[in-house]
Amino acid sequence: YLGLAQLYVEESRFDSALEGKKFQAGKFELVRILFFSATKNINLTILQLADKADELRKIDELIGIGVRTENDKNELLELAEKIYIPLAFKLGIYILKDEFEDRAFEHSKKREYERLSALISEHRNERMRDVNNFVRAIEARLAEEGINAKIYVREKRISSIYNKILRKHVQLGLIYDIY
C-alpha cells in the first residue's frame, strides 16, 4: 500500500495541473486520455475516482469551511458528468458511477432531488415490507423444490428514478421497479 500511496502523491500533480482550468466540451476527451496516461497503475485510477467521489460527497462541507468555492463545486460537477461517470462506467466500477450520478443529481437539481427523495421516503417502509414478503414467498417456494437460493433486493438509485420519470413521461406512482 505504501507504493500505491507514493504513486497517488506523485500523480496528484495531475489534479494540480487541472485545478482552476475551465474545459470546453472538446477538451474532455483529452483530459480522459491524460487521466489514463498520468497513472502508472489501475489501482491509482480507482483511488483517484474514489477520492473525487468522496470530495463530491463532502463538497458542501468543504465550501462551508472555506476549503472549496462554489466555482470548485461547479467544476467538480462538470468533471463528474463529463469524465468520472463515463470513466467509472467503462472500468465497470458501477458503485462509483452510481455515487457520481446521485451526487451530481443532488447538487445540480437540488429541488427535484429533495422532492423526489421525500416522495420515495414517504412510502419506503410499506414498499419494503411488500417486497420482502414477496421475496420470502419465492424463497420458500424454491426451498420446497429443493433449490437453496437467496434473493437480494436493492433500491433503485434516485437519479435513475428521475431519469426514468423524464424518459417515460410518467409520475413516480407509475414506476414499479424502485426495488
Coordinates of N, CA and C in Angstrom, one line a residue:
Y1 N 0.8 -1.2 0.0 CA 0.0 0.0 0.0 C 0.9 1.3 0.0
L2 N 2.1 1.2 0.5 CA 2.9 2.3 0.6 C 3.3 2.8 -0.8
G3 N 3.6 1.8 -1.7 CA 3.9 2.1 -3.1 C 2.7 2.8 -3.8
L4 N 1.5 2.4 -3.5 CA 0.3 3.0 -4.1 C 0.1 4.4 -3.5
A5 N 0.4 4.6 -2.3 CA 0.3 5.9 -1.7 C 1.3 6.9 -2.3
Q6 N 2.5 6.4 -2.5 CA 3.5 7.2 -3.2 C 3.1 7.6 -4.6
L7 N 2.6 6.6 -5.3 CA 2.1 6.9 -6.7 C 1.0 8.0 -6.6
Y8 N 0.1 7.8 -5.6 CA -1.0 8.8 -5.5 C -0.5 10.2 -5.3
V9 N 0.5 10.3 -4.4 CA 1.1 11.6 -4.2 C 1.8 12.2 -5.4
E10 N 2.5 11.3 -6.2 CA 3.1 11.8 -7.4 C 2.1 12.2 -8.4
E11 N 1.0 11.4 -8.6 CA 0.0 11.7 -9.6 C -0.9 12.8 -9.2
S12 N -0.9 13.3 -8.0 CA -1.8 14.4 -7.6 C -1.3 15.6 -8.3
R13 N -0.1 15.6 -8.9 CA 0.3 16.7 -9.7 C -0.7 16.9 -10.9
F14 N -1.3 15.8 -11.4 CA -2.2 15.8 -12.4 C -3.4 16.7 -12.0
D15 N -3.9 16.5 -10.8 CA -5.0 17.3 -10.3 C -4.6 18.8 -10.2
S16 N -3.4 19.0 -9.8 CA -2.9 20.4 -9.7 C -2.8 21.1 -11.0
A17 N -2.4 20.3 -12.0 CA -2.4 20.9 -13.4 C -3.8 21.2 -13.9
L18 N -4.8 20.5 -13.5 CA -6.1 20.8 -14.0 C -6.9 21.8 -13.2
E19 N -6.4 22.0 -11.9 CA -7.1 22.9 -11.0 C -7.3 24.3 -11.5
G20 N -8.5 24.8 -11.4 CA -8.8 26.1 -11.8 C -9.0 26.4 -13.3
K21 N -8.8 25.3 -14.1 CA -9.0 25.5 -15.6 C -10.4 25.1 -16.0
K22 N -10.9 25.9 -16.9 CA -12.3 25.6 -17.4 C -12.1 24.9 -18.8
F23 N -12.8 23.8 -18.9 CA -12.7 23.0 -20.1 C -13.8 23.2 -21.1
Q24 N -13.5 23.2 -22.3 CA -14.6 23.2 -23.3 C -14.9 21.7 -23.6
A25 N -16.1 21.5 -24.2 CA -16.5 20.1 -24.4 C -15.5 19.3 -25.2
G26 N -14.9 19.9 -26.2 CA -13.9 19.1 -27.0 C -12.7 18.7 -26.2
K27 N -12.4 19.3 -25.2 CA -11.1 19.0 -24.4 C -11.3 17.9 -23.4
F28 N -12.6 17.5 -23.2 CA -12.8 16.4 -22.2 C -12.2 15.1 -22.6
E29 N -12.2 14.8 -23.9 CA -11.6 13.5 -24.3 C -10.1 13.6 -24.0
L30 N -9.5 14.7 -24.3 CA -8.1 14.9 -24.0 C -7.8 14.7 -22.5
V31 N -8.7 15.2 -21.6 CA -8.5 15.1 -20.2 C -8.6 13.6 -19.8
R32 N -9.6 12.9 -20.4 CA -9.7 11.5 -20.2 C -8.5 10.7 -20.5
I33 N -7.9 11.0 -21.7 CA -6.7 10.4 -22.1 C -5.5 10.7 -21.2
L34 N -5.4 12.0 -20.8 CA -4.4 12.4 -19.8 C -4.6 11.7 -18.5
F35 N -5.8 11.5 -18.1 CA -6.1 10.8 -16.8 C -5.5 9.4 -16.8
F36 N -5.7 8.7 -17.9 CA -5.2 7.3 -18.0 C -3.7 7.3 -18.2
S37 N -3.1 8.2 -19.0 CA -1.7 8.2 -19.2 C -0.9 8.7 -18.0
A38 N -1.6 9.5 -17.2 CA -0.9 10.0 -16.0 C -0.8 9.0 -14.9
T39 N -1.5 7.9 -15.0 CA -1.4 6.9 -14.0 C -0.6 5.7 -14.4
K40 N 0.2 5.2 -13.5 CA 1.0 4.0 -13.8 C 0.4 2.7 -13.3
N41 N -0.8 2.8 -12.7 CA -1.4 1.7 -12.0 C -2.9 1.9 -12.0
I42 N -3.6 0.8 -12.4 CA -5.1 0.9 -12.5 C -5.6 1.2 -11.1
N43 N -4.9 0.7 -10.1 CA -5.4 0.9 -8.7 C -5.4 2.4 -8.4
L44 N -4.4 3.1 -8.9 CA -4.3 4.5 -8.7 C -5.5 5.2 -9.3
T45 N -5.9 4.8 -10.5 CA -7.0 5.4 -11.2 C -8.3 5.2 -10.4
I46 N -8.4 4.0 -9.8 CA -9.6 3.7 -9.0 C -9.6 4.6 -7.7
L47 N -8.4 4.7 -7.1 CA -8.2 5.5 -5.9 C -8.6 7.0 -6.2
Q48 N -8.1 7.5 -7.4 CA -8.4 8.9 -7.7 C -9.9 9.1 -8.0
L49 N -10.6 8.1 -8.6 CA -12.0 8.2 -8.8 C -12.7 8.2 -7.4
A50 N -12.3 7.3 -6.5 CA -12.9 7.2 -5.2 C -12.7 8.5 -4.4
D51 N -11.5 9.1 -4.6 CA -11.2 10.4 -3.9 C -12.1 11.5 -4.4
K52 N -12.3 11.5 -5.7 CA -13.2 12.6 -6.3 C -14.7 12.3 -5.9
A53 N -15.1 11.1 -5.8 CA -16.4 10.8 -5.3 C -16.6 11.3 -3.9
D54 N -15.6 11.0 -3.1 CA -15.6 11.5 -1.7 C -15.6 13.0 -1.6
E55 N -14.9 13.7 -2.4 CA -14.9 15.1 -2.5 C -16.2 15.6 -2.8
L56 N -16.9 15.0 -3.8 CA -18.2 15.4 -4.2 C -19.2 15.2 -3.1
R57 N -19.1 14.1 -2.4 CA -19.9 13.8 -1.3 C -19.8 14.9 -0.2
K58 N -18.7 15.4 0.0 CA -18.4 16.4 1.1 C -18.3 17.8 0.6
I59 N -18.6 18.1 -0.7 CA -18.3 19.4 -1.2 C -18.9 20.6 -0.5
D60 N -20.2 20.4 0.0 CA -20.8 21.5 0.7 C -20.1 21.8 2.1
E61 N -19.6 20.7 2.7 CA -18.9 20.9 4.0 C -17.6 21.6 3.7
L62 N -16.9 21.3 2.6 CA -15.7 21.9 2.2 C -15.9 23.4 1.9
I63 N -17.0 23.7 1.2 CA -17.3 25.1 1.0 C -17.6 25.8 2.3
G64 N -18.3 25.2 3.2 CA -18.6 25.8 4.5 C -17.4 26.2 5.3
I65 N -16.3 25.4 5.2 CA -15.1 25.7 6.0 C -14.1 26.5 5.2
G66 N -14.5 26.9 3.9 CA -13.6 27.7 3.1 C -12.5 27.0 2.3
V67 N -12.5 25.7 2.3 CA -11.5 24.9 1.6 C -11.8 24.9 0.1
R68 N -13.1 24.9 -0.3 CA -13.5 24.9 -1.7 C -14.5 26.1 -1.9
T69 N -14.7 26.4 -3.2 CA -15.7 27.5 -3.5 C -16.8 26.9 -4.3
E70 N -17.9 27.7 -4.6 CA -19.0 27.3 -5.4 C -18.5 27.0 -6.8
N71 N -17.5 27.8 -7.3 CA -16.9 27.6 -8.6 C -16.2 26.2 -8.6
D72 N -15.5 25.8 -7.6 CA -14.9 24.5 -7.5 C -16.0 23.4 -7.6
K73 N -17.1 23.6 -6.9 CA -18.2 22.7 -6.9 C -18.7 22.5 -8.3
N74 N -18.9 23.6 -9.0 CA -19.5 23.5 -10.4 C -18.5 22.8 -11.3
E75 N -17.2 23.1 -11.1 CA -16.2 22.4 -12.0 C -16.2 20.9 -11.6
L76 N -16.3 20.6 -10.4 CA -16.3 19.2 -10.0 C -17.5 18.4 -10.5
L77 N -18.7 19.1 -10.5 CA -19.9 18.5 -11.0 C -19.7 18.3 -12.5
E78 N -19.1 19.3 -13.2 CA -18.9 19.2 -14.7 C -18.0 18.0 -15.0
L79 N -16.9 17.9 -14.2 CA -15.9 16.8 -14.4 C -16.6 15.5 -14.1
A80 N -17.4 15.5 -13.1 CA -18.1 14.2 -12.8 C -19.0 13.8 -14.0
E81 N -19.8 14.7 -14.5 CA -20.7 14.3 -15.6 C -19.9 14.0 -16.9
K82 N -18.8 14.7 -17.2 CA -18.1 14.5 -18.5 C -17.0 13.5 -18.4
I83 N -16.5 13.3 -17.2 CA -15.3 12.4 -17.2 C -15.5 11.2 -16.2
Y84 N -15.8 11.5 -14.9 CA -15.8 10.5 -13.9 C -16.9 9.5 -14.1
I85 N -18.1 9.9 -14.4 CA -19.2 8.9 -14.7 C -18.8 8.0 -15.8
P86 N -18.5 8.5 -17.0 CA -18.2 7.6 -18.1 C -17.0 6.7 -17.8
L87 N -16.0 7.3 -17.1 CA -14.8 6.5 -16.8 C -15.1 5.4 -15.9
A88 N -15.8 5.7 -14.8 CA -16.2 4.6 -13.9 C -17.1 3.5 -14.6
F89 N -17.9 4.0 -15.5 CA -18.8 3.0 -16.2 C -17.9 2.1 -17.1
K90 N -16.9 2.7 -17.8 CA -16.1 2.0 -18.7 C -15.2 1.0 -17.9
L91 N -14.8 1.4 -16.7 CA -14.0 0.5 -15.9 C -14.8 -0.6 -15.2
G92 N -16.2 -0.4 -15.2 CA -17.0 -1.4 -14.6 C -17.2 -1.2 -13.1
I93 N -16.9 0.0 -12.6 CA -17.0 0.3 -11.2 C -18.3 1.1 -11.0
Y94 N -19.3 0.3 -11.0 CA -20.7 0.8 -11.0 C -21.1 1.5 -9.7
I95 N -20.4 1.1 -8.6 CA -20.7 1.7 -7.3 C -20.3 3.2 -7.3
L96 N -19.1 3.4 -8.0 CA -18.6 4.8 -8.1 C -19.4 5.6 -9.1
K97 N -19.8 4.9 -10.2 CA -20.6 5.6 -11.2 C -21.9 6.0 -10.6
D98 N -22.6 5.1 -9.9 CA -23.8 5.4 -9.2 C -23.7 6.6 -8.2
E99 N -22.6 6.6 -7.5 CA -22.3 7.6 -6.5 C -22.2 9.0 -7.2
F100 N -21.4 9.0 -8.3 CA -21.3 10.3 -9.0 C -22.6 10.7 -9.6
E101 N -23.4 9.8 -10.2 CA -24.7 10.2 -10.7 C -25.6 10.8 -9.7
D102 N -25.7 10.1 -8.5 CA -26.6 10.6 -7.5 C -26.1 11.9 -6.9
R103 N -24.8 12.1 -6.7 CA -24.3 13.3 -6.1 C -24.5 14.4 -7.1
A104 N -24.2 14.2 -8.4 CA -24.4 15.2 -9.4 C -25.9 15.6 -9.5
F105 N -26.8 14.7 -9.4 CA -28.2 15.0 -9.5 C -28.6 15.8 -8.2
E106 N -28.1 15.4 -7.1 CA -28.4 16.1 -5.8 C -28.0 17.5 -5.8
H107 N -26.8 17.8 -6.4 CA -26.3 19.2 -6.4 C -26.8 20.0 -7.6
S108 N -27.0 19.4 -8.7 CA -27.4 20.2 -9.9 C -28.9 20.4 -10.0
K109 N -29.6 19.5 -9.4 CA -31.1 19.7 -9.4 C -31.7 19.5 -8.0
K110 N -31.2 20.4 -7.2 CA -31.5 20.2 -5.7 C -33.0 20.1 -5.4
R111 N -33.8 21.0 -6.0 CA -35.2 21.0 -5.7 C -35.9 19.7 -6.1
E112 N -35.6 19.2 -7.4 CA -36.1 17.9 -7.8 C -35.6 16.7 -7.0
Y113 N -34.4 16.8 -6.6 CA -33.8 15.7 -5.8 C -34.5 15.7 -4.4
E114 N -34.7 16.8 -3.8 CA -35.4 16.8 -2.4 C -36.8 16.4 -2.5
R115 N -37.5 16.9 -3.6 CA -38.9 16.5 -3.8 C -39.1 15.0 -4.0
L116 N -38.3 14.4 -4.9 CA -38.3 13.0 -5.2 C -37.9 12.2 -4.0
S117 N -36.9 12.6 -3.4 CA -36.4 11.9 -2.2 C -37.5 11.8 -1.1
A118 N -38.2 12.9 -0.9 CA -39.2 12.9 0.1 C -40.4 12.0 -0.3
L119 N -40.8 12.0 -1.6 CA -41.8 11.1 -2.1 C -41.5 9.7 -1.9
I120 N -40.2 9.3 -2.2 CA -39.8 7.9 -2.2 C -39.8 7.5 -0.7
S121 N -39.2 8.4 0.2 CA -39.1 8.0 1.6 C -40.5 7.8 2.2
E122 N -41.5 8.6 1.8 CA -42.8 8.6 2.3 C -43.4 7.2 2.4
H123 N -43.2 6.4 1.4 CA -43.8 5.0 1.3 C -42.7 3.9 1.3
R124 N -41.5 4.2 1.7 CA -40.4 3.3 1.7 C -40.7 2.0 2.5
N125 N -41.1 2.3 3.8 CA -41.3 1.1 4.7 C -42.4 0.2 4.2
E126 N -43.5 0.7 3.7 CA -44.5 -0.3 3.2 C -44.1 -1.0 1.9
R127 N -43.4 -0.3 1.1 CA -42.9 -0.9 -0.2 C -41.9 -2.0 0.2
M128 N -41.0 -1.7 1.1 CA -40.0 -2.7 1.5 C -40.7 -3.9 2.2
R129 N -41.7 -3.7 3.0 CA -42.5 -4.8 3.6 C -43.1 -5.7 2.5
D130 N -43.7 -5.1 1.5 CA -44.3 -5.8 0.4 C -43.3 -6.6 -0.4
V131 N -42.2 -6.0 -0.7 CA -41.1 -6.6 -1.4 C -40.5 -7.8 -0.6
N132 N -40.3 -7.6 0.7 CA -39.7 -8.6 1.5 C -40.7 -9.8 1.6
N133 N -42.0 -9.6 1.7 CA -43.0 -10.6 1.8 C -42.9 -11.4 0.5
F134 N -42.8 -10.7 -0.6 CA -42.8 -11.4 -1.9 C -41.5 -12.3 -2.1
V135 N -40.4 -11.7 -1.6 CA -39.1 -12.4 -1.7 C -39.2 -13.7 -0.8
R136 N -39.7 -13.5 0.4 CA -39.8 -14.7 1.3 C -40.7 -15.8 0.7
A137 N -41.8 -15.4 0.0 CA -42.6 -16.4 -0.6 C -41.9 -17.1 -1.7
I138 N -41.2 -16.4 -2.5 CA -40.4 -17.0 -3.6 C -39.3 -18.0 -3.1
E139 N -38.6 -17.5 -2.1 CA -37.6 -18.3 -1.5 C -38.2 -19.6 -0.8
A140 N -39.3 -19.5 -0.2 CA -40.0 -20.6 0.4 C -40.4 -21.6 -0.7
R141 N -40.9 -21.1 -1.8 CA -41.3 -22.0 -2.9 C -40.1 -22.7 -3.5
L142 N -39.0 -22.0 -3.7 CA -37.8 -22.6 -4.2 C -37.3 -23.6 -3.3
A143 N -37.3 -23.4 -2.0 CA -36.9 -24.4 -1.0 C -37.7 -25.6 -1.0
E144 N -39.0 -25.5 -1.3 CA -39.9 -26.7 -1.4 C -39.5 -27.5 -2.6
E145 N -38.9 -26.9 -3.6 CA -38.5 -27.6 -4.8 C -37.0 -28.1 -4.6
G146 N -36.4 -27.8 -3.5 CA -35.1 -28.3 -3.2 C -34.0 -27.3 -3.7
I147 N -34.4 -26.1 -4.0 CA -33.4 -25.1 -4.5 C -33.1 -24.2 -3.4
N148 N -31.8 -24.2 -3.0 CA -31.4 -23.3 -2.0 C -30.9 -22.0 -2.6
A149 N -31.7 -20.9 -2.4 CA -31.4 -19.7 -3.1 C -31.6 -18.5 -2.1
K150 N -30.9 -17.5 -2.3 CA -31.0 -16.2 -1.6 C -31.3 -15.1 -2.6
I151 N -32.3 -14.4 -2.4 CA -32.7 -13.3 -3.3 C -32.3 -12.0 -2.6
Y152 N -31.6 -11.1 -3.3 CA -31.2 -9.8 -2.7 C -32.0 -8.7 -3.4
V153 N -32.4 -7.8 -2.6 CA -33.2 -6.6 -3.1 C -32.4 -5.4 -2.9
R154 N -32.4 -4.5 -3.9 CA -31.8 -3.2 -3.7 C -32.8 -2.1 -4.2
E155 N -32.7 -0.9 -3.6 CA -33.5 0.2 -4.1 C -32.8 0.9 -5.3
K156 N -33.7 1.2 -6.2 CA -33.2 1.9 -7.4 C -32.6 3.3 -7.0
R157 N -31.6 3.7 -7.6 CA -31.0 5.0 -7.3 C -31.9 6.1 -7.6
I158 N -31.9 7.2 -6.9 CA -32.8 8.3 -7.1 C -32.5 9.0 -8.4
S159 N -31.3 9.1 -8.9 CA -31.0 9.7 -10.2 C -31.6 8.8 -11.3
S160 N -31.5 7.5 -11.1 CA -32.1 6.6 -12.1 C -33.6 6.7 -12.2
I161 N -34.3 6.9 -11.0 CA -35.7 7.0 -11.0 C -36.1 8.3 -11.7
Y162 N -35.4 9.4 -11.4 CA -35.6 10.7 -12.0 C -35.5 10.6 -13.5
N163 N -34.4 10.0 -14.0 CA -34.2 9.8 -15.4 C -35.3 9.0 -16.1
K164 N -35.8 8.0 -15.4 CA -36.9 7.2 -15.9 C -38.2 8.0 -16.0
I165 N -38.5 8.8 -15.0 CA -39.6 9.7 -15.0 C -39.6 10.6 -16.2
L166 N -38.4 11.2 -16.5 CA -38.3 12.1 -17.6 C -38.4 11.3 -19.0
R167 N -37.7 10.1 -19.0 CA -37.7 9.4 -20.3 C -39.1 8.8 -20.6
K168 N -39.8 8.4 -19.6 CA -41.1 7.7 -19.9 C -42.3 8.7 -19.8
H169 N -42.0 9.9 -19.3 CA -43.1 11.0 -19.1 C -44.2 10.4 -18.2
V170 N -43.8 9.9 -17.0 CA -44.8 9.4 -16.1 C -44.5 10.0 -14.7
Q171 N -45.5 9.8 -13.8 CA -45.3 10.2 -12.4 C -44.6 9.1 -11.6
L172 N -44.1 9.4 -10.5 CA -43.5 8.4 -9.6 C -44.3 7.2 -9.3
G173 N -45.6 7.5 -9.1 CA -46.5 6.4 -8.7 C -46.7 5.3 -9.8
L174 N -46.3 5.6 -11.0 CA -46.3 4.7 -12.1 C -45.0 3.9 -12.4
I175 N -44.1 4.1 -11.5 CA -42.8 3.4 -11.6 C -42.8 2.3 -10.5
Y176 N -42.8 1.1 -11.0 CA -43.0 0.0 -10.0 C -41.7 -0.7 -9.7
D177 N -40.6 -0.4 -10.4 CA -39.3 -1.2 -10.2 C -38.4 -0.3 -9.3
I178 N -38.9 0.3 -8.3 CA -38.0 1.0 -7.4 C -37.1 0.0 -6.6
Y179 N -37.7 -1.2 -6.3 CA -36.9 -2.2 -5.7 C -36.7 -3.4 -6.6

